[in-house]
Coordinates of N, CA and C in Angstrom, one line a residue:
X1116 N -3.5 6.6 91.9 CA -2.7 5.7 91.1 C -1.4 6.5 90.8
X1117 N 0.0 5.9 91.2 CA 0.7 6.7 90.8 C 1.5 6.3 89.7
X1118 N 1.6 7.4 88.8 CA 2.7 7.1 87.5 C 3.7 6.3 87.5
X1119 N 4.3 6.1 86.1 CA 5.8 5.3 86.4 C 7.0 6.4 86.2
X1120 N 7.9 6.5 86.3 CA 8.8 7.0 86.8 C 9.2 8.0 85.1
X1121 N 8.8 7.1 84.1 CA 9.3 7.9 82.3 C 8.3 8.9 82.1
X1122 N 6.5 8.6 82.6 CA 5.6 9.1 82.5 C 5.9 10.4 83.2
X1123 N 6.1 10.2 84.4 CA 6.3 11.3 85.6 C 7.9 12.5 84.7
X1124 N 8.9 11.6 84.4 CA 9.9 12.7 83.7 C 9.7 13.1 82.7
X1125 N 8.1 12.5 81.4 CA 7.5 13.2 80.4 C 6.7 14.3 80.6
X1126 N 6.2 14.3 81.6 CA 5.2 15.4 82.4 C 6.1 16.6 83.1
X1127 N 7.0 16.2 83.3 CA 8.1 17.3 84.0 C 8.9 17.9 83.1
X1128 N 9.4 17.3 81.8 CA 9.8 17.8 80.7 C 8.5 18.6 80.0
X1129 N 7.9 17.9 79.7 CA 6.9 19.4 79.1 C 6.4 20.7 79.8
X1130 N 6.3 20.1 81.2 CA 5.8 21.0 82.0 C 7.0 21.9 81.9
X1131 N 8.2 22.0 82.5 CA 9.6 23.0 82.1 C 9.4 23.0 80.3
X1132 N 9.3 22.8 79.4 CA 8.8 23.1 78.7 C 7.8 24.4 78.0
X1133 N 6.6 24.1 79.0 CA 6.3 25.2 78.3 C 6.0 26.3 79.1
X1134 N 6.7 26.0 80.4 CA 6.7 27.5 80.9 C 7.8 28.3 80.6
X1135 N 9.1 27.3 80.4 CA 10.1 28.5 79.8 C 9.5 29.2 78.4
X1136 N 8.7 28.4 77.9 CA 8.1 29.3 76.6 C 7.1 30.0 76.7
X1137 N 6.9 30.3 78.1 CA 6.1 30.9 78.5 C 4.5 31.0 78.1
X1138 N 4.2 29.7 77.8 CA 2.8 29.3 77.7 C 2.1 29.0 79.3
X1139 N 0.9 28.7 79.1 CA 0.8 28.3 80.7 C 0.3 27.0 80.7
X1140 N 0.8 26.3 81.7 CA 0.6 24.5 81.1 C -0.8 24.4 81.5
X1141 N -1.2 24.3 81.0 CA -3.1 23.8 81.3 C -3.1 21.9 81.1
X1142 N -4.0 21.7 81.4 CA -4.1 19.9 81.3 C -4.2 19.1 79.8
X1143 N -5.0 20.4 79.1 CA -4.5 19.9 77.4 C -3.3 20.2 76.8
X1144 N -2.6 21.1 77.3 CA -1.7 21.6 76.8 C -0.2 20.9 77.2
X1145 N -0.4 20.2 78.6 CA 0.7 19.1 78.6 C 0.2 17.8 78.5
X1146 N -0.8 17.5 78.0 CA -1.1 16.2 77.9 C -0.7 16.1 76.7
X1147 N -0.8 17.1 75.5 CA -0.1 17.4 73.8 C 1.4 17.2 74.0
X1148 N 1.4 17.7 75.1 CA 3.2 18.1 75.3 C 4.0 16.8 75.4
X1149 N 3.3 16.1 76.6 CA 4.1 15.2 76.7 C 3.6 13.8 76.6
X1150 N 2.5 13.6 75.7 CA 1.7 12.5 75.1 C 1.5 11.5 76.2
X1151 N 0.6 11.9 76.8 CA 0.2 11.1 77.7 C -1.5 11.2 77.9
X1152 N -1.9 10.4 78.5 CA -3.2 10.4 78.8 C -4.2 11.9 79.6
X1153 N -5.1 12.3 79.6 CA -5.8 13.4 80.4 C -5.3 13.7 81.9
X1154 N -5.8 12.1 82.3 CA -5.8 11.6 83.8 C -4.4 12.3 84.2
X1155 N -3.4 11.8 83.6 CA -2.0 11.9 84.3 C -1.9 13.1 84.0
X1156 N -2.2 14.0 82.7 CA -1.7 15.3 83.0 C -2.4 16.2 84.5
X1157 N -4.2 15.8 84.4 CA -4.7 16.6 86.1 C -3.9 16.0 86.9
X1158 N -3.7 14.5 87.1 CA -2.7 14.9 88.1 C -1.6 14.7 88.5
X1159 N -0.6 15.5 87.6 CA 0.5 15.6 87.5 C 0.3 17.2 88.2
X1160 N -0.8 18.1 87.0 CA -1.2 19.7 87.6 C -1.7 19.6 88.8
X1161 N -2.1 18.7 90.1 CA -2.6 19.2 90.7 C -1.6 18.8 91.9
X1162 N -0.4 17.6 91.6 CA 0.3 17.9 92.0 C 1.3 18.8 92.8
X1163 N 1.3 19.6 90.9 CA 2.4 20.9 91.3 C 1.8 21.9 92.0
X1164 N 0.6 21.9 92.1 CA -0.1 23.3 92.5 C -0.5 23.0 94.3
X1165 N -0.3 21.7 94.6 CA 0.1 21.4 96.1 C 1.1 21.7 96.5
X1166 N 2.5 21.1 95.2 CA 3.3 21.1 95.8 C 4.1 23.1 95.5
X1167 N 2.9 24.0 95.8 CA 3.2 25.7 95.6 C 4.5 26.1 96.1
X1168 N 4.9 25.5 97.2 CA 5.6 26.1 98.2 C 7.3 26.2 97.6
X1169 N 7.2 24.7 96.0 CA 8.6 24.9 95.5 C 8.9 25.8 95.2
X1170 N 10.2 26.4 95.2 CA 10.8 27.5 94.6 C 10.8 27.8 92.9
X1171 N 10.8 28.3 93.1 CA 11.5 29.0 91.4 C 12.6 28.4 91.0
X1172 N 12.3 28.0 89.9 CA 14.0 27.6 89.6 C 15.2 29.0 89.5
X1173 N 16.1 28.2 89.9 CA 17.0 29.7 89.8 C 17.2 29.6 88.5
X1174 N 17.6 30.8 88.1 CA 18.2 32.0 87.0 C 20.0 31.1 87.0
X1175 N 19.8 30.4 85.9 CA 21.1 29.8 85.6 C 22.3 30.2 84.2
X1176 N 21.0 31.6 83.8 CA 21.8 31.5 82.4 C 23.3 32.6 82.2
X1177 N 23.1 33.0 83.5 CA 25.0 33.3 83.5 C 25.8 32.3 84.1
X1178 N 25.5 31.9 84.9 CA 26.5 30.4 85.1 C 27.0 29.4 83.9
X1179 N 25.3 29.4 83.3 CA 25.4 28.5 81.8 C 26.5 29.1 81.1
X1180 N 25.9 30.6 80.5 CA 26.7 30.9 79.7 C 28.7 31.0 80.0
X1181 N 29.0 31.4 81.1 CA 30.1 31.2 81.4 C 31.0 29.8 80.9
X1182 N 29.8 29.1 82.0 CA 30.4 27.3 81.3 C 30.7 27.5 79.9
X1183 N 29.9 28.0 79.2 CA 29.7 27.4 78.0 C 30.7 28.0 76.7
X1184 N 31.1 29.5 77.6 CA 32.5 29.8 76.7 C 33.1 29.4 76.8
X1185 N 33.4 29.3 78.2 CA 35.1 28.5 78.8 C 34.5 26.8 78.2
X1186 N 34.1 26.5 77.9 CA 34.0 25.0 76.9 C 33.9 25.6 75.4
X1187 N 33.5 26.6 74.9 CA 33.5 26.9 74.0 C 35.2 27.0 73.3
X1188 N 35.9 28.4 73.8 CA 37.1 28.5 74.2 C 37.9 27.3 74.5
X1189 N 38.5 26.5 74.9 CA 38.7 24.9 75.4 C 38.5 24.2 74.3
X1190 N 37.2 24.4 73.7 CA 37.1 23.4 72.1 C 37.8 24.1 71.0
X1191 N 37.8 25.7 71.3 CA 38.6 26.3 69.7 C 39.7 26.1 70.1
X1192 N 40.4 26.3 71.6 CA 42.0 25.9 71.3 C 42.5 24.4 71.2
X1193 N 41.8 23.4 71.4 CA 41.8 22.3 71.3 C 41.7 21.9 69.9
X1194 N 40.4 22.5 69.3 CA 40.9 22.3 67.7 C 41.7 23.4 67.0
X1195 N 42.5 24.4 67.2 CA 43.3 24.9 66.8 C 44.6 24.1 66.7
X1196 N 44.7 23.3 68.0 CA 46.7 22.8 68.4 C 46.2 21.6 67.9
X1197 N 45.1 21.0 67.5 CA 44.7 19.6 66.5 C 45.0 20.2 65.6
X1198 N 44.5 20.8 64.5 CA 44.6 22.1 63.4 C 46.3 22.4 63.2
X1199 N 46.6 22.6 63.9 CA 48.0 23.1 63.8 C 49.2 21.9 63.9
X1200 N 48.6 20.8 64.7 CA 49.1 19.8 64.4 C 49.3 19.0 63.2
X1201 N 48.2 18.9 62.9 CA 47.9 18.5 61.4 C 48.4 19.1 60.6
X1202 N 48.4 20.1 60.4 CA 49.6 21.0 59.4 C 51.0 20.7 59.7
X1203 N 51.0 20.6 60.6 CA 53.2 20.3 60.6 C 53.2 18.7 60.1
X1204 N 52.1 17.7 60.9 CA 52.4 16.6 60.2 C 52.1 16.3 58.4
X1205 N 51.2 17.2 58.0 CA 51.1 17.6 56.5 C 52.6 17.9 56.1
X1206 N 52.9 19.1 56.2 CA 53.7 19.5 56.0 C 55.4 18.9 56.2
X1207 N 55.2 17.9 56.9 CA 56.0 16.9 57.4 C 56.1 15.3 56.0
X1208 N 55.0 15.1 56.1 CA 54.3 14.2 55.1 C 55.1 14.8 53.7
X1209 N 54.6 16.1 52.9 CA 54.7 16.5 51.8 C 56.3 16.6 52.0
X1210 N 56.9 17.1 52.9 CA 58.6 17.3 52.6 C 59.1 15.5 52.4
X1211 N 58.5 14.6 52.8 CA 59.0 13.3 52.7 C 58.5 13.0 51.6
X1212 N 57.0 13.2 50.9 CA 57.0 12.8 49.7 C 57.6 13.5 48.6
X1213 N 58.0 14.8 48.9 CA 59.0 15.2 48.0 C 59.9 15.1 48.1
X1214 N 61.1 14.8 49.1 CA 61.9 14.2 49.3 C 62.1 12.6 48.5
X1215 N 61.1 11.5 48.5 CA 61.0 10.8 47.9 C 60.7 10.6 46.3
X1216 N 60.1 11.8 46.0 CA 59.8 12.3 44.5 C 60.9 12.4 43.7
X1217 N 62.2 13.2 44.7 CA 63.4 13.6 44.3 C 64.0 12.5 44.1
X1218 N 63.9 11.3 45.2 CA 65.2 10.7 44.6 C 64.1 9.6 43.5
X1219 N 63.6 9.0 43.8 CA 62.1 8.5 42.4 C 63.1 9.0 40.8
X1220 N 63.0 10.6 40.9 CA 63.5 11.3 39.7 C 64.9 10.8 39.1
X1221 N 65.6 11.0 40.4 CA 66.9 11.0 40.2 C 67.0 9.2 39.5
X1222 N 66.3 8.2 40.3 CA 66.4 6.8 40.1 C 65.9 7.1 38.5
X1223 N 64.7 7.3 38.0 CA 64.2 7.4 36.7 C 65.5 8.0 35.8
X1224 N 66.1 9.3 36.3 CA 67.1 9.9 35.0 C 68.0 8.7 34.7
X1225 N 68.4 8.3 36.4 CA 69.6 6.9 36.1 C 69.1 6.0 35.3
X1226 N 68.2 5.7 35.1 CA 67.4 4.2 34.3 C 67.5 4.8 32.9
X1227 N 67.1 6.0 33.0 CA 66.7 6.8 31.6 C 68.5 6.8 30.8
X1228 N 69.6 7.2 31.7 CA 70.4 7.7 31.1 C 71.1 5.7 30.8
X1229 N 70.9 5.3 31.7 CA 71.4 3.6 31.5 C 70.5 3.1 30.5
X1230 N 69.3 3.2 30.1 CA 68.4 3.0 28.7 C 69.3 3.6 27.7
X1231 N 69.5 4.8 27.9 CA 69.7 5.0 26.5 C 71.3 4.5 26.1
X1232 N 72.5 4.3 27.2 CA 73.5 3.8 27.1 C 73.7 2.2 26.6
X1233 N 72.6 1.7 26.8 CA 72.5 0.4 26.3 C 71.7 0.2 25.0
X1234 N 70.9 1.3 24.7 CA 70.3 1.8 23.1 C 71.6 2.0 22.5
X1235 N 72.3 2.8 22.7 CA 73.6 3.2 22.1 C 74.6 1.6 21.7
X1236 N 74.4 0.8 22.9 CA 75.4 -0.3 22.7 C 74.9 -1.1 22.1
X1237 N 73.5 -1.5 21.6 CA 72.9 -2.1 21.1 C 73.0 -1.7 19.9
X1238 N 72.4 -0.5 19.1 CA 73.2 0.3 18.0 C 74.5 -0.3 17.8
X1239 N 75.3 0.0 18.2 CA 76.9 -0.2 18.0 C 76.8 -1.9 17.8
X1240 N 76.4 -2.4 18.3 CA 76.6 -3.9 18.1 C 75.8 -4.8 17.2
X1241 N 74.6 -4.0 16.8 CA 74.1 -4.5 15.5 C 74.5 -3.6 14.0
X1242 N 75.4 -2.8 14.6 CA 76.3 -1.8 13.1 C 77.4 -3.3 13.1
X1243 N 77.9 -3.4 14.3 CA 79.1 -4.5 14.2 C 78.4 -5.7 13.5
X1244 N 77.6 -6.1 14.1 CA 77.0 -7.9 13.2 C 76.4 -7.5 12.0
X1245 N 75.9 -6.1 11.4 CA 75.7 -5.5 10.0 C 77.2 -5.9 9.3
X1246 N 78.3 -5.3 9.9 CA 78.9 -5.6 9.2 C 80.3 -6.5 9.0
X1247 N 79.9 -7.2 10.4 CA 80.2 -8.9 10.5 C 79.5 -10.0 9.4
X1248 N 78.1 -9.2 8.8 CA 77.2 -9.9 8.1 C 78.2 -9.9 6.8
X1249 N 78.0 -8.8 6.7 CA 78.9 -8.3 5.5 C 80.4 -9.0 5.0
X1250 N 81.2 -8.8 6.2 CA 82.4 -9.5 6.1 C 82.2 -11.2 5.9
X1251 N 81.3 -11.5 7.0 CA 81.0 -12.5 6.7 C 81.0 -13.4 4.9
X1252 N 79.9 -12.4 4.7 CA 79.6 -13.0 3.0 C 80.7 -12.5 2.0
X1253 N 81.4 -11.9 2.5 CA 82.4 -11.8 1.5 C 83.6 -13.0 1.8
X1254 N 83.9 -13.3 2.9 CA 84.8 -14.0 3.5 C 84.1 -15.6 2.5
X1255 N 83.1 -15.7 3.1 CA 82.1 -16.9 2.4 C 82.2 -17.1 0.8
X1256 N 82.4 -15.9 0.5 CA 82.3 -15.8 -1.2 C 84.2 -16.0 -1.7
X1257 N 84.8 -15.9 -0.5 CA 86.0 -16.0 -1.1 C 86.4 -17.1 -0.7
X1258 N 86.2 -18.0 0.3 CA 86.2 -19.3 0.7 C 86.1 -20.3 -0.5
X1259 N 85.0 -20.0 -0.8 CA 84.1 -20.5 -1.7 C 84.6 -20.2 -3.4
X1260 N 85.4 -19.4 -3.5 CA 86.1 -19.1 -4.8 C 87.3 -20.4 -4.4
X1261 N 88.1 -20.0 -3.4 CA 89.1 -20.7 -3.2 C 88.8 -21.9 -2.8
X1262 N 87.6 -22.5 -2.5 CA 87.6 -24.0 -2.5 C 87.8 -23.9 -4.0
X1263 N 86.9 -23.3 -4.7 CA 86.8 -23.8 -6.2 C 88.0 -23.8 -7.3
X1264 N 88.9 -23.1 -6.7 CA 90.5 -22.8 -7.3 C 91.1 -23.8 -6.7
X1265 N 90.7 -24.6 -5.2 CA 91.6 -25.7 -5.2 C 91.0 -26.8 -6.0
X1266 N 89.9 -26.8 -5.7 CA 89.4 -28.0 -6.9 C 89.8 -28.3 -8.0
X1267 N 90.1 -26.8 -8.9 CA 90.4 -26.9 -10.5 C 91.7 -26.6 -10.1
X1268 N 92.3 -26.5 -8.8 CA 94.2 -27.2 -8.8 C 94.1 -28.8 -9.0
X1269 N 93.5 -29.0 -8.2 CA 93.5 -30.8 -7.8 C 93.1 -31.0 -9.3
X1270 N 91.7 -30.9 -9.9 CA 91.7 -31.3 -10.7 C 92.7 -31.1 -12.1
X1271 N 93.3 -30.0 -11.8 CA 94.5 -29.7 -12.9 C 95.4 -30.8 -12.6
X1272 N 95.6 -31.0 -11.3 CA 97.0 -31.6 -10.8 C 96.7 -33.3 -11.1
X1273 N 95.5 -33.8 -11.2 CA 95.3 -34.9 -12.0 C 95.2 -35.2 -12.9
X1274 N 94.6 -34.1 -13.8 CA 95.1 -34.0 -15.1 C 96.4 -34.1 -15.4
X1275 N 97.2 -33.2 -14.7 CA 98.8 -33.7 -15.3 C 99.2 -34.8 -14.7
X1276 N 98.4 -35.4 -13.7 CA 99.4 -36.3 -13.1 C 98.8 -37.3 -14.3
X1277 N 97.6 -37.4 -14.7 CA 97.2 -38.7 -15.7 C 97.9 -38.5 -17.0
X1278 N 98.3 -36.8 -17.4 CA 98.9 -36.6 -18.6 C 100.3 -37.0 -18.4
X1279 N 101.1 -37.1 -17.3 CA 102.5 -37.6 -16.8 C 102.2 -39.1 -16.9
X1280 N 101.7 -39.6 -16.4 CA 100.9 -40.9 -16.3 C 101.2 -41.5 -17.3
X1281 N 100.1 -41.3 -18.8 CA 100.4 -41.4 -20.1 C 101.9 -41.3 -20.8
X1282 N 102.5 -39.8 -20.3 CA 103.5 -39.4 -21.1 C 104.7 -40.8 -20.7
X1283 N 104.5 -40.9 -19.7 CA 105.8 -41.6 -19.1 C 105.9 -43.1 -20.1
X1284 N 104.3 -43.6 -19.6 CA 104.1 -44.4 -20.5 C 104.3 -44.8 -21.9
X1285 N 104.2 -43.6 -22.5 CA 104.1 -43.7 -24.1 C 105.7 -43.8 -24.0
X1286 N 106.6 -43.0 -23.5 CA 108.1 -42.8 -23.4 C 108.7 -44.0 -23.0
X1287 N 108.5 -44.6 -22.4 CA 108.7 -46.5 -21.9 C 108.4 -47.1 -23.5
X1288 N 106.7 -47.2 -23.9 CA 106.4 -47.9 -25.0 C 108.0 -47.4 -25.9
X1289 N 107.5 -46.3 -26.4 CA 108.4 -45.6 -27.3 C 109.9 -46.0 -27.1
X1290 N 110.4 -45.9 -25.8 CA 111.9 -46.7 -25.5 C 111.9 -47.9 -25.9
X1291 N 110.9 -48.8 -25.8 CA 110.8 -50.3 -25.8 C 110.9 -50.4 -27.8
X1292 N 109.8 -49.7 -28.0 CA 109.6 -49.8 -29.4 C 111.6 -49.3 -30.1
X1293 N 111.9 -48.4 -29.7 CA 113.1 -47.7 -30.9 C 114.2 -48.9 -30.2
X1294 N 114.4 -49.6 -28.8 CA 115.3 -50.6 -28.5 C 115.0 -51.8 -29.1
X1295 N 114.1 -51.8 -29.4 CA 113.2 -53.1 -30.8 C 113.8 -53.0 -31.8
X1296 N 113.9 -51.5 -32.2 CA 114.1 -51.3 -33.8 C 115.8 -50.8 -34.2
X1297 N 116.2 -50.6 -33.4 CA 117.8 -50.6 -33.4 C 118.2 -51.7 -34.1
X1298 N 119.2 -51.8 -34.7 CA 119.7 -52.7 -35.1 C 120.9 -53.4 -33.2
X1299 N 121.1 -54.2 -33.7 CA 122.0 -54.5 -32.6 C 123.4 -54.4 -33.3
X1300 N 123.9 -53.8 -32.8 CA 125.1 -52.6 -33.0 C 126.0 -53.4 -31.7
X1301 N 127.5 -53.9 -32.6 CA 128.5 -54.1 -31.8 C 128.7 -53.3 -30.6
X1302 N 128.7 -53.6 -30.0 CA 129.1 -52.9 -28.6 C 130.8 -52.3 -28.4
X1303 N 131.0 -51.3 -28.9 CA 132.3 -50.9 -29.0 C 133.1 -50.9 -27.5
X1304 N 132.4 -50.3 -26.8 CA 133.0 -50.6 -25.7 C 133.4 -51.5 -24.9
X1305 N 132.2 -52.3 -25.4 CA 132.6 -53.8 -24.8 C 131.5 -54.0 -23.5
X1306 N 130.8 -53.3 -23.5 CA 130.1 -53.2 -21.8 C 128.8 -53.8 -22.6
X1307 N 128.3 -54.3 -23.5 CA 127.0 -55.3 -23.6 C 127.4 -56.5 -24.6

């Protein structure tokens, strides 16, 4: 009965397995290895022991190792000029955010120095309406005198006009009365 093809490359992985670790694959010892049943590990072993005539594997581990600098080598300069890249764009990055820091600053002092130029004008213009208030209430208090001095004009000026009023009056009566009490007096001149 022959295996299926995962069975057969589990049996060939353990079996390179544990001879490179230099055990000797016995029928329990790859049946542990590569979890398979008894049956398939005998004959998988009796396979290999037919098939004697395969070679040895070659001796690959200076080829390997070669490869594996020169990919070794190849990945450190590859992450070095990554590495090094990354730093100029860093470094590229940080001169732009400080570059932007700088002018950020400069915008803030302008705001800072225009804050406080409008603190100052603001100051100045509530000293002014402090003492617009001021002028104000004085202006108010003298308005306010002088309505009341024209009033007690006007009202003086009625008063005399009612005491002229009277006087004229009484002065008419009084005429009327002393042209009453005259005697009537020849008219020398002849004109009444």
């Amino acid at each position: 009965m022959s295996e299926s093809p995962s069975t057969q490359s589990q049996l060939a992985a353990a079996y390179a397995r544990l001879s490179t670790e230099g055990r000797r694959p016995s029928v329990r010892a790859l049946k542990s290895a590569a979890h398979v049943s008894t049956d398939a590990a005998a004959r998988f072993l009796r396979d290999v022991a037919i098939s004697s005539e395969t070679p040895a594997p070659p001796d690959l581990s200076t080829p390997v190792a070669a490869i594996w600098a020169a990919a070794w080598q190849a990945a450190r300069d590859a992450a070095r000029a990554e590495a090094a890249a990354q730093v100029d764009q860093l470094t590229a990055d940080l001169e732009a955010a400080a570059d932007d820091a700088d002018q950020q600053l400069q915008a803030a002092e302008k705001a800072l120095a225009a804050q406080q130029a409008a603190e100052r004008q603001v100051n100045d213009l509530q000293r002014q309406a402090e003492e617009a208030g001021r002028t104000s209430g004085t202006l108010i208090a003298e308005r306010d005198a002088a309505r009341s001095e024209i009033k007690e004009a006007r009202d003086s000026e009625r008063a005399a006009a009612t005491r002229a009023d009277r006087a004229e009056a009484i002065v008419e009566t009084l005429q009327k009365v002393l042209d009453r009490l005259q005697p009537q007096s020849p008219d020398i001149t002849g004109t009444k």
